[in-house]
Amino acid sequence: MTETLGVYLRSGHDETRVGSLVRDRRDMIRFITDASYIELGEDRPVLSSSMLFVGDEERTVGHLKSGRFTQPGRDLPPWFGNLLPEGALRDMVSRGLPSGRTSDFDILRYLGEDLPGGVIVRSEDGVELDGLVTPSTEVATESGTIKFSLAGVQLKMSMLKQDERLTFPATGTNGDIIAKLPSTRYAFLPEVEFTCMKLAEAAGVVMPHCELVPAASVSGIRAEALSGGDYVLAVTRFDRTADGGRVHIEDFCQVMEVPKERKYTAANEETVMNIAKRLGGGTRGFLEIARRLAVNILMGNGDAHLKNHSLIYSDPRVGGISPAYDLVATFLYDGSDDLALKFRNTNNSAIVGMARFARAAELCGITENVVRKFVTHTVEQAADTWPALIGDLPMPADFAKKLVDRAQRLQLSGELNVSFAPGAAAD
Ligand SMILES: Nc1ncnc2c1ncn2[C@@H]1O[C@H](COP(=O)(O)OP(=O)(O)O)[C@@H](O)[C@H]1O
Ligand SMILES: [Mg+2]
């Protein structure tokens, strides 16, 4: 039979039907945009900036009717595939589904109300996978089921904060906090990520609210899933509002309409900056990405791939750069200086200097001096704040020393003549 999922976009509490995802008898999947959505004109809330040609409504309509989005295929269109969880979370979600019912299309149907951002997918063909779910002991929650989607490989849960406790919500309640669990593979990961978020914030990066919560204050998660450490990192979700509303987001794999498997390879840093400029707020968007790149270089974060950047639609008609997330000084674990994406033909963050930023500005049509000044300011602000701050943050002292020593030996620090040595902060 032909299966149909309705695709809706919620902004706050307002909902717009965007179109249908249809899987036909031969297992071909295609997205069909609603005429009513197309007719909204330039007032339409944006599902994806990949379909948006700012100031060119005719071209936008052309793409809505027959763009990459609407091309039929065996797999979900890449934009929708990117909504699904990755890694262990995906396995746990699919463990709840009946065998033979774990394709991307089925998982999307099952998670319909608990997807990232403002997108909601509803069964409109009478098929319900919900009632069939059997709790499994191999799932990290005490209920044995998981029904939300978050990409990324580290095990994490969408949870609720009640009083001082984190609670895994009963099915049907959306969590408004992402709880990143301790890892048995990477010691002190929540502590390191928390520290990195605070360091980035001190250098001017916009971060969501976050805190470390003792593992003992977490309910609804099996003890084994918390055994890797003493703390869980709780990050406030920027795609949910306190009153249960939604704020739409899409990651850069979605903006580029590439499958998540290409998150390291489909683009370089210049492309990310260019997208930020075109679709994420002009020069401001460009500079925000430049700032994050400088901070990632300084802290040794080698995992800022395309799914770790997002557009956010605080105004439903136009994207901006979302607050930052998933900042981890991966150098501390693997000793590598490599960036996730190439920056002017290199992955080596240690040799990146101001010339590369200037060249990226030129490519994106931004005055070179603006980016030079901005990046200089970011690096100086990091050097002024990190040495004192890092001692008060919960990262182990040997990690802190490694991070600061590394920051000191980088091309970028040398060129700007800054010092990360403790006590060397600005006079
Ligand atoms: N504060 C947040 N608000 C909303 N969505 C978020 C937030 N932080 C992360 N996400 C989403 O959840 C996904 C997984 O989170 P991330 O921190 O990247 O985990 P991982 O370390 O497993 O990659 C991200 O790709 C992003 O889409
Ligand atoms: Mg991630």
CSV table of C-alpha atoms and ligand atoms in Angstrom, one decimal:
chain,number,residue,atom,x,y,z
A,1,MET,CA,0.0,0.0,0.0
A,2,THR,CA,1.0,3.6,-0.3
A,3,GLU,CA,2.0,5.2,3.0
A,4,THR,CA,1.7,8.9,3.7
A,5,LEU,CA,3.2,11.1,6.4
A,6,GLY,CA,2.1,14.7,6.8
A,7,VAL,CA,4.9,17.1,7.3
A,8,TYR,CA,4.2,20.2,9.5
A,9,LEU,CA,6.3,23.1,10.7
A,10,ARG,CA,5.6,24.5,14.2
A,11,SER,CA,6.8,28.0,15.2
A,12,GLY,CA,6.0,28.6,18.8
A,13,HIS,CA,2.5,27.1,18.8
A,14,ASP,CA,1.5,28.0,15.3
A,15,GLU,CA,1.5,25.2,12.8
A,16,THR,CA,1.7,25.1,9.0
A,17,ARG,CA,1.3,22.0,6.8
A,18,VAL,CA,4.3,21.9,4.4
A,19,GLY,CA,3.6,18.7,2.4
A,20,SER,CA,3.6,14.9,2.4
A,21,LEU,CA,6.2,12.2,2.4
A,22,VAL,CA,4.9,9.4,0.4
A,23,ARG,CA,6.2,5.8,0.1
A,24,ASP,CA,4.6,3.9,-2.7
A,25,ARG,CA,4.2,0.2,-3.3
A,26,ARG,CA,7.6,-0.1,-5.0
A,27,ASP,CA,9.2,1.5,-1.9
A,28,MET,CA,10.0,4.7,-3.7
A,29,ILE,CA,9.8,7.7,-1.4
A,30,ARG,CA,9.0,11.3,-2.4
A,31,PHE,CA,8.1,14.6,-0.9
A,32,ILE,CA,5.3,16.6,-2.3
A,33,THR,CA,5.0,20.2,-1.3
A,34,ASP,CA,1.5,21.5,-0.5
A,35,ALA,CA,0.1,24.1,-2.8
A,36,SER,CA,-1.2,26.0,0.2
A,37,TYR,CA,2.4,26.2,1.6
A,38,ILE,CA,3.7,27.5,-1.8
A,39,GLU,CA,0.9,30.1,-1.9
A,40,LEU,CA,2.0,31.6,1.4
A,41,GLY,CA,4.6,33.5,-0.6
A,42,GLU,CA,7.4,35.3,1.2
A,43,ASP,CA,5.5,35.0,4.5
A,44,ARG,CA,5.9,31.2,4.5
A,45,PRO,CA,7.8,29.8,7.5
A,46,VAL,CA,11.0,28.3,6.2
A,47,LEU,CA,11.4,24.5,6.5
A,48,SER,CA,14.8,24.6,4.9
A,49,SER,CA,17.0,27.4,3.6
A,50,SER,CA,18.2,24.9,0.9
A,51,MET,CA,14.9,25.8,-0.9
A,52,LEU,CA,15.2,29.5,-0.2
A,53,PHE,CA,16.4,32.0,-2.8
A,54,VAL,CA,16.3,35.2,-0.9
A,55,GLY,CA,14.6,37.9,-3.0
A,56,ASP,CA,13.8,35.5,-5.8
A,57,GLU,CA,10.4,34.1,-5.1
A,58,GLU,CA,10.0,32.5,-8.6
A,59,ARG,CA,13.1,30.4,-8.1
A,60,THR,CA,12.1,29.5,-4.6
A,61,VAL,CA,8.7,28.3,-5.8
A,62,GLY,CA,10.5,26.4,-8.6
A,63,HIS,CA,12.5,24.5,-5.9
A,64,LEU,CA,9.5,23.9,-3.7
A,65,LYS,CA,7.7,22.3,-6.6
A,66,SER,CA,10.6,20.3,-8.1
A,67,GLY,CA,13.9,20.6,-6.4
A,68,ARG,CA,16.2,18.1,-4.8
A,69,PHE,CA,13.7,17.9,-1.9
A,70,THR,CA,11.0,16.4,-4.2
A,71,GLN,CA,13.2,13.9,-6.1
A,72,PRO,CA,11.9,10.4,-5.5
A,73,GLY,CA,14.4,7.8,-4.3
A,74,ARG,CA,14.8,4.6,-2.2
A,75,ASP,CA,16.0,6.5,0.8
A,76,LEU,CA,14.4,9.5,2.6
A,77,PRO,CA,15.4,12.8,1.0
A,78,PRO,CA,18.7,13.7,2.7
A,79,TRP,CA,17.0,16.6,4.6
A,80,PHE,CA,14.7,14.2,6.3
A,81,GLY,CA,17.3,11.5,6.9
A,82,ASN,CA,19.3,14.1,8.8
A,83,LEU,CA,16.5,14.4,11.4
A,84,LEU,CA,17.1,10.9,12.6
A,85,PRO,CA,19.3,9.9,15.6
A,86,GLU,CA,22.7,8.5,14.9
A,87,GLY,CA,24.8,5.8,16.7
A,88,ALA,CA,23.7,4.2,19.9
A,89,LEU,CA,20.6,6.3,20.1
A,90,ARG,CA,19.3,5.1,16.8
A,91,ASP,CA,19.9,1.5,17.8
A,92,MET,CA,18.0,2.1,21.0
A,93,VAL,CA,15.1,3.8,19.3
A,94,SER,CA,14.8,1.0,16.6
A,95,ARG,CA,14.9,-1.7,19.3
A,96,GLY,CA,11.4,-0.6,20.2
A,97,LEU,CA,10.1,-1.1,16.7
A,98,PRO,CA,8.8,-4.3,15.3
A,99,SER,CA,11.2,-6.2,13.0
A,100,GLY,CA,10.9,-5.2,9.4
A,101,ARG,CA,9.7,-1.8,10.6
A,102,THR,CA,13.0,-0.1,11.3
A,103,SER,CA,13.7,1.7,8.0
A,104,ASP,CA,14.4,5.5,8.1
A,105,PHE,CA,10.8,6.1,6.9
A,106,ASP,CA,9.4,4.0,9.8
A,107,ILE,CA,11.7,5.6,12.4
A,108,LEU,CA,10.7,9.1,11.1
A,109,ARG,CA,7.0,8.1,11.5
A,110,TYR,CA,7.6,6.8,15.0
A,111,LEU,CA,9.5,9.8,16.2
A,112,GLY,CA,7.1,12.2,14.4
A,113,GLU,CA,6.3,14.5,17.4
A,114,ASP,CA,9.8,14.4,18.9
A,115,LEU,CA,12.1,15.5,16.1
A,116,PRO,CA,14.7,18.3,16.2
A,117,GLY,CA,13.5,21.9,15.5
A,118,GLY,CA,10.0,22.7,14.5
A,119,VAL,CA,9.3,19.8,12.2
A,120,ILE,CA,6.5,17.4,13.0
A,121,VAL,CA,5.6,14.3,11.1
A,122,ARG,CA,2.2,12.6,11.4
A,123,SER,CA,0.9,9.3,10.1
A,124,GLU,CA,-2.0,10.1,7.8
A,125,ASP,CA,-2.5,6.6,6.5
A,126,GLY,CA,-3.8,4.8,9.5
A,127,VAL,CA,-0.5,3.1,10.3
A,128,GLU,CA,0.4,3.4,14.0
A,129,LEU,CA,3.8,2.1,15.2
A,130,ASP,CA,3.3,3.4,18.7
A,131,GLY,CA,1.1,0.7,20.2
A,132,LEU,CA,3.5,-2.0,19.0
A,133,VAL,CA,6.5,-0.8,21.0
A,134,THR,CA,7.9,-3.4,23.3
A,135,PRO,CA,10.2,-2.1,26.1
A,136,SER,CA,13.7,-3.5,25.8
A,137,THR,CA,16.3,-4.0,28.6
A,138,GLU,CA,19.0,-3.0,26.2
A,139,VAL,CA,17.7,0.6,26.1
A,140,ALA,CA,19.4,3.0,28.5
A,141,THR,CA,16.1,4.3,30.0
A,142,GLU,CA,14.3,2.5,32.9
A,143,SER,CA,11.1,2.4,30.8
A,144,GLY,CA,13.1,0.6,28.1
A,145,THR,CA,11.9,2.9,25.4
A,146,ILE,CA,13.2,6.1,23.8
A,147,LYS,CA,11.1,8.3,21.6
A,148,PHE,CA,13.0,11.4,20.6
A,149,SER,CA,15.6,12.2,18.0
A,150,LEU,CA,19.0,13.8,18.5
A,151,ALA,CA,21.8,13.4,16.1
A,152,GLY,CA,25.4,12.8,17.1
A,153,VAL,CA,27.2,9.7,18.5
A,154,GLN,CA,27.6,10.4,22.2
A,155,LEU,CA,24.7,8.9,24.2
A,156,LYS,CA,22.3,11.6,25.2
A,157,MET,CA,18.7,12.0,26.3
A,158,SER,CA,16.1,14.6,26.0
A,159,MET,CA,15.0,15.2,29.6
A,160,LEU,CA,13.1,17.5,31.9
A,161,LYS,CA,14.6,19.5,34.8
A,162,GLN,CA,12.3,19.4,37.8
A,163,ASP,CA,13.6,21.0,41.0
A,164,GLU,CA,17.2,19.9,41.1
A,165,ARG,CA,16.7,16.6,39.4
A,166,LEU,CA,16.8,15.5,35.8
A,167,THR,CA,14.0,13.2,34.8
A,168,PHE,CA,13.5,11.1,31.8
A,169,PRO,CA,10.0,12.2,30.7
A,170,ALA,CA,7.1,9.8,30.2
A,171,THR,CA,6.4,9.2,26.5
A,172,GLY,CA,4.4,12.0,25.0
A,173,THR,CA,6.1,14.7,27.1
A,174,ASN,CA,8.9,16.6,25.3
A,175,GLY,CA,12.1,17.2,27.2
A,176,ASP,CA,13.6,20.7,27.1
A,177,ILE,CA,17.1,19.7,28.2
A,178,ILE,CA,19.7,17.6,26.4
A,179,ALA,CA,21.4,15.4,29.0
A,180,LYS,CA,24.8,14.2,27.7
A,181,LEU,CA,25.8,11.1,29.6
A,182,PRO,CA,29.3,10.3,30.9
A,183,SER,CA,31.3,8.0,28.6
A,184,THR,CA,33.2,4.9,29.6
A,185,ARG,CA,35.5,5.6,26.6
A,186,TYR,CA,36.3,9.3,27.2
A,187,ALA,CA,37.0,10.1,30.8
A,188,PHE,CA,35.4,13.2,32.2
A,189,LEU,CA,33.7,14.0,28.9
A,190,PRO,CA,30.8,16.0,30.5
A,191,GLU,CA,33.3,18.0,32.6
A,192,VAL,CA,35.4,18.7,29.6
A,193,GLU,CA,32.5,19.7,27.4
A,194,PHE,CA,31.1,22.0,30.2
A,195,THR,CA,34.5,23.6,30.5
A,196,CYS,CA,34.8,24.1,26.7
A,197,MET,CA,31.4,25.7,26.6
A,198,LYS,CA,32.4,28.2,29.3
A,199,LEU,CA,35.7,29.0,27.6
A,200,ALA,CA,33.9,29.6,24.3
A,201,GLU,CA,31.4,31.8,26.1
A,202,ALA,CA,34.3,33.8,27.6
A,203,ALA,CA,35.6,34.4,24.1
A,204,GLY,CA,32.3,35.8,22.9
A,205,VAL,CA,30.5,32.7,21.5
A,206,VAL,CA,26.7,32.5,22.1
A,207,MET,CA,26.1,29.4,24.1
A,208,PRO,CA,22.9,27.8,25.5
A,209,HIS,CA,22.6,27.6,29.3
A,210,CYS,CA,24.4,24.5,30.6
A,211,GLU,CA,25.2,22.9,33.9
A,212,LEU,CA,26.7,19.7,35.4
A,213,VAL,CA,24.2,17.6,37.3
A,214,PRO,CA,25.4,14.8,39.6
A,215,ALA,CA,24.6,11.4,38.1
A,216,ALA,CA,22.9,10.6,41.3
A,217,SER,CA,20.2,13.3,40.6
A,218,VAL,CA,19.2,11.7,37.3
A,219,SER,CA,16.0,9.6,37.3
A,220,GLY,CA,14.7,7.3,34.7
A,221,ILE,CA,18.0,6.2,33.2
A,222,ARG,CA,19.5,2.8,33.9
A,223,ALA,CA,22.5,2.8,36.3
A,224,GLU,CA,24.8,1.3,33.6
A,225,ALA,CA,24.2,4.2,31.3
A,226,LEU,CA,25.5,6.5,34.0
A,227,SER,CA,28.5,4.4,35.1
A,228,GLY,CA,31.1,6.3,33.1
A,229,GLY,CA,31.4,9.2,35.5
A,230,ASP,CA,29.9,11.3,38.2
A,231,TYR,CA,28.2,14.0,36.2
A,232,VAL,CA,25.8,14.5,33.4
A,233,LEU,CA,26.0,17.7,31.2
A,234,ALA,CA,22.5,19.3,31.0
A,235,VAL,CA,22.1,21.7,28.1
A,236,THR,CA,19.0,23.8,27.6
A,237,ARG,CA,17.4,23.1,24.2
A,238,PHE,CA,17.2,26.2,22.0
A,239,ASP,CA,14.7,24.4,19.7
A,240,ARG,CA,12.1,24.2,22.5
A,241,THR,CA,10.4,27.0,24.5
A,242,ALA,CA,9.5,26.9,28.2
A,243,ASP,CA,5.8,26.7,27.4
A,244,GLY,CA,6.2,23.7,25.1
A,245,GLY,CA,6.5,25.7,21.8
A,246,ARG,CA,9.0,25.0,19.1
A,247,VAL,CA,11.8,27.0,17.4
A,248,HIS,CA,12.8,25.5,14.1
A,249,ILE,CA,16.5,24.6,13.4
A,250,GLU,CA,18.3,22.7,10.7
A,251,ASP,CA,21.9,21.6,10.6
A,252,PHE,CA,24.3,22.4,7.8
A,253,CYS,CA,24.0,18.9,6.3
A,254,GLN,CA,20.3,19.8,5.9
A,255,VAL,CA,21.1,23.3,4.5
A,256,MET,CA,23.3,21.6,2.0
A,257,GLU,CA,20.9,18.7,1.4
A,258,VAL,CA,23.7,16.1,1.9
A,259,PRO,CA,23.3,12.8,3.8
A,260,LYS,CA,24.8,12.8,7.3
A,261,GLU,CA,27.5,10.4,6.2
A,262,ARG,CA,29.1,13.4,4.5
A,263,LYS,CA,29.3,15.6,7.5
A,264,TYR,CA,33.1,15.7,7.4
A,265,THR,CA,33.5,15.8,3.6
A,266,ALA,CA,30.7,17.8,1.9
A,267,ALA,CA,32.2,21.2,2.6
A,268,ASN,CA,35.1,23.2,3.9
A,269,GLU,CA,35.2,26.0,6.4
A,270,GLU,CA,34.9,28.6,3.6
A,271,THR,CA,31.7,27.0,2.5
A,272,VAL,CA,30.3,27.1,6.0
A,273,MET,CA,31.2,30.8,6.3
A,274,ASN,CA,29.6,31.5,2.9
A,275,ILE,CA,26.4,29.7,3.8
A,276,ALA,CA,26.4,31.6,7.1
A,277,LYS,CA,26.7,34.8,5.2
A,278,ARG,CA,24.0,34.1,2.6
A,279,LEU,CA,21.5,32.3,4.8
A,280,GLY,CA,22.5,32.9,8.4
A,281,GLY,CA,22.4,36.7,8.8
A,282,GLY,CA,24.9,38.3,6.4
A,283,THR,CA,28.1,39.6,7.8
A,284,ARG,CA,27.0,38.9,11.3
A,285,GLY,CA,26.5,35.2,10.5
A,286,PHE,CA,29.9,35.1,8.7
A,287,LEU,CA,31.7,36.6,11.7
A,288,GLU,CA,30.0,34.3,14.2
A,289,ILE,CA,31.3,31.3,12.2
A,290,ALA,CA,34.7,32.9,12.0
A,291,ARG,CA,34.7,33.4,15.8
A,292,ARG,CA,33.7,29.8,16.4
A,293,LEU,CA,36.4,28.6,14.1
A,294,ALA,CA,39.0,30.7,15.9
A,295,VAL,CA,37.8,29.3,19.3
A,296,ASN,CA,37.8,25.7,18.0
A,297,ILE,CA,41.4,26.2,16.8
A,298,LEU,CA,42.4,27.6,20.1
A,299,MET,CA,40.8,24.9,22.2
A,300,GLY,CA,41.6,21.9,19.9
A,301,ASN,CA,38.1,21.0,18.9
A,302,GLY,CA,38.5,18.8,15.9
A,303,ASP,CA,34.8,17.8,15.6
A,304,ALA,CA,33.0,20.9,14.3
A,305,HIS,CA,31.6,19.1,11.3
A,306,LEU,CA,28.5,20.1,9.4
A,307,LYS,CA,26.0,18.6,11.9
A,308,ASN,CA,27.6,20.7,14.6
A,309,HIS,CA,26.5,23.9,13.0
A,310,SER,CA,22.8,24.9,12.7
A,311,LEU,CA,20.6,27.7,11.4
A,312,ILE,CA,17.9,28.7,13.8
A,313,TYR,CA,14.6,30.4,12.8
A,314,SER,CA,13.7,32.7,15.7
A,315,ASP,CA,12.0,34.6,12.9
A,316,PRO,CA,10.2,31.8,11.0
A,317,ARG,CA,10.9,33.5,7.7
A,318,VAL,CA,14.7,33.9,7.9
A,319,GLY,CA,17.5,31.9,9.4
A,320,GLY,CA,20.3,33.0,11.8
A,321,ILE,CA,23.3,31.1,13.3
A,322,SER,CA,22.1,29.0,16.2
A,323,PRO,CA,23.8,29.1,19.6
A,324,ALA,CA,26.9,26.9,19.6
A,325,TYR,CA,26.8,23.2,20.8
A,326,ASP,CA,29.0,20.1,20.9
A,327,LEU,CA,32.2,22.0,21.8
A,328,VAL,CA,34.8,19.5,23.0
A,329,ALA,CA,38.6,19.9,23.1
A,330,THR,CA,39.0,16.6,21.2
A,331,PHE,CA,42.8,17.2,21.2
A,332,LEU,CA,42.8,16.1,24.8
A,333,TYR,CA,41.6,12.6,23.9
A,334,ASP,CA,43.3,12.0,20.5
A,335,GLY,CA,46.3,14.4,20.6
A,336,SER,CA,45.4,15.5,17.1
A,337,ASP,CA,45.4,19.1,15.8
A,338,ASP,CA,43.1,18.3,12.9
A,339,LEU,CA,40.0,20.3,12.2
A,340,ALA,CA,36.9,18.4,11.2
A,341,LEU,CA,36.6,20.4,8.0
A,342,LYS,CA,39.4,21.7,5.7
A,343,PHE,CA,40.2,25.4,5.9
A,344,ARG,CA,42.0,26.5,2.8
A,345,ASN,CA,43.3,23.1,2.0
A,346,THR,CA,44.5,22.1,5.4
A,347,ASN,CA,43.0,20.3,8.4
A,348,ASN,CA,46.0,21.3,10.6
A,349,SER,CA,44.7,23.9,13.0
A,350,ALA,CA,48.2,24.6,14.3
A,351,ILE,CA,49.3,26.3,11.1
A,352,VAL,CA,46.1,28.3,10.6
A,353,GLY,CA,46.9,32.0,10.7
A,354,MET,CA,45.2,35.3,9.9
A,355,ALA,CA,45.8,35.0,6.2
A,356,ARG,CA,43.4,32.1,5.9
A,357,PHE,CA,40.6,34.1,7.6
A,358,ALA,CA,41.4,37.1,5.3
A,359,ARG,CA,41.2,34.9,2.2
A,360,ALA,CA,37.8,33.4,3.4
A,361,ALA,CA,36.5,37.0,3.9
A,362,GLU,CA,37.6,37.8,0.3
A,363,LEU,CA,35.8,34.7,-1.0
A,364,CYS,CA,32.6,35.6,0.8
A,365,GLY,CA,32.7,39.3,-0.2
A,366,ILE,CA,33.4,40.6,3.3
A,367,THR,CA,35.9,43.4,3.9
A,368,GLU,CA,39.2,41.8,4.9
A,369,ASN,CA,39.9,44.2,7.7
A,370,VAL,CA,36.5,43.5,9.4
A,371,VAL,CA,37.4,39.8,9.8
A,372,ARG,CA,41.0,40.5,10.8
A,373,LYS,CA,39.8,42.8,13.6
A,374,PHE,CA,37.1,40.5,14.7
A,375,VAL,CA,39.3,37.4,14.9
A,376,THR,CA,42.1,39.3,16.6
A,377,HIS,CA,39.6,40.5,19.2
A,378,THR,CA,38.3,36.9,19.7
A,379,VAL,CA,41.8,35.5,20.2
A,380,GLU,CA,42.8,38.4,22.6
A,381,GLN,CA,39.6,37.9,24.6
A,382,ALA,CA,40.4,34.2,24.9
A,383,ALA,CA,43.9,34.9,26.0
A,384,ASP,CA,42.7,37.5,28.5
A,385,THR,CA,40.1,35.2,30.1
A,386,TRP,CA,41.1,31.5,29.7
A,387,PRO,CA,44.2,31.3,31.9
A,388,ALA,CA,42.4,32.5,35.0
A,389,LEU,CA,39.0,30.9,34.2
A,390,ILE,CA,40.3,27.4,33.4
A,391,GLY,CA,41.5,26.8,37.0
A,392,ASP,CA,38.0,27.3,38.3
A,393,LEU,CA,36.3,25.1,35.7
A,394,PRO,CA,35.8,21.3,36.4
A,395,MET,CA,38.1,20.0,33.8
A,396,PRO,CA,41.0,17.9,35.4
A,397,ALA,CA,44.1,20.0,35.9
A,398,ASP,CA,46.3,18.0,33.6
A,399,PHE,CA,43.8,18.5,30.8
A,400,ALA,CA,43.7,22.2,31.5
A,401,LYS,CA,47.5,22.4,31.3
A,402,LYS,CA,47.6,20.6,28.0
A,403,LEU,CA,44.9,22.8,26.6
A,404,VAL,CA,46.7,26.0,27.6
A,405,ASP,CA,50.1,24.8,26.4
A,406,ARG,CA,48.7,23.8,23.1
A,407,ALA,CA,46.9,27.2,22.6
A,408,GLN,CA,50.3,28.8,23.2
A,409,ARG,CA,52.1,27.0,20.4
A,410,LEU,CA,49.6,27.8,17.6
A,411,GLN,CA,50.4,29.9,14.6
A,412,LEU,CA,47.3,32.1,15.4
A,413,SER,CA,48.5,32.9,18.9
A,414,GLY,CA,52.1,33.5,17.7
A,415,GLU,CA,51.0,35.9,15.0
A,416,LEU,CA,48.8,37.9,17.4
A,417,ASN,CA,51.4,37.8,20.1
A,418,VAL,CA,49.1,36.7,22.8
A,419,SER,CA,50.0,34.6,25.8
A,420,PHE,CA,47.9,31.9,27.4
A,421,ALA,CA,50.3,31.4,30.3
A,422,PRO,CA,48.7,31.7,33.7
A,423,GLY,CA,49.2,35.2,35.2
A,424,ALA,CA,49.9,36.7,31.7
A,425,ALA,CA,46.4,38.0,31.3
A,426,ALA,CA,45.8,41.6,30.2
A,427,ASP,CA,47.0,44.3,32.5
B,1,LIG,N1,21.2,23.1,23.1
B,1,LIG,C1,20.6,22.5,22.0
B,1,LIG,N2,19.4,22.8,21.6
B,1,LIG,C2,18.8,22.1,20.6
B,1,LIG,N3,19.4,21.2,19.9
B,1,LIG,C3,20.7,20.8,20.2
B,1,LIG,C4,21.3,21.5,21.3
B,1,LIG,N4,22.6,20.9,21.4
B,1,LIG,C5,22.6,20.0,20.5
B,1,LIG,N5,21.5,19.9,19.7
B,1,LIG,C6,21.1,19.0,18.6
B,1,LIG,O1,21.4,17.7,19.1
B,1,LIG,C7,22.4,17.1,18.3
B,1,LIG,C8,23.3,16.2,19.1
B,1,LIG,O2,24.0,17.1,20.1
B,1,LIG,P1,25.5,17.1,20.1
B,1,LIG,O3,25.9,18.0,21.3
B,1,LIG,O4,26.1,17.5,18.8
B,1,LIG,O5,25.9,15.6,20.5
B,1,LIG,P2,27.1,14.7,20.0
B,1,LIG,O6,28.2,15.0,20.9
B,1,LIG,O7,26.5,13.3,20.2
B,1,LIG,O8,27.3,15.0,18.6
B,1,LIG,C9,23.0,18.2,17.5
B,1,LIG,O9,23.5,17.7,16.2
B,1,LIG,C10,22.0,19.2,17.4
B,1,LIG,O10,21.1,19.0,16.3
B,2,MG,MG,27.4,16.6,17.5
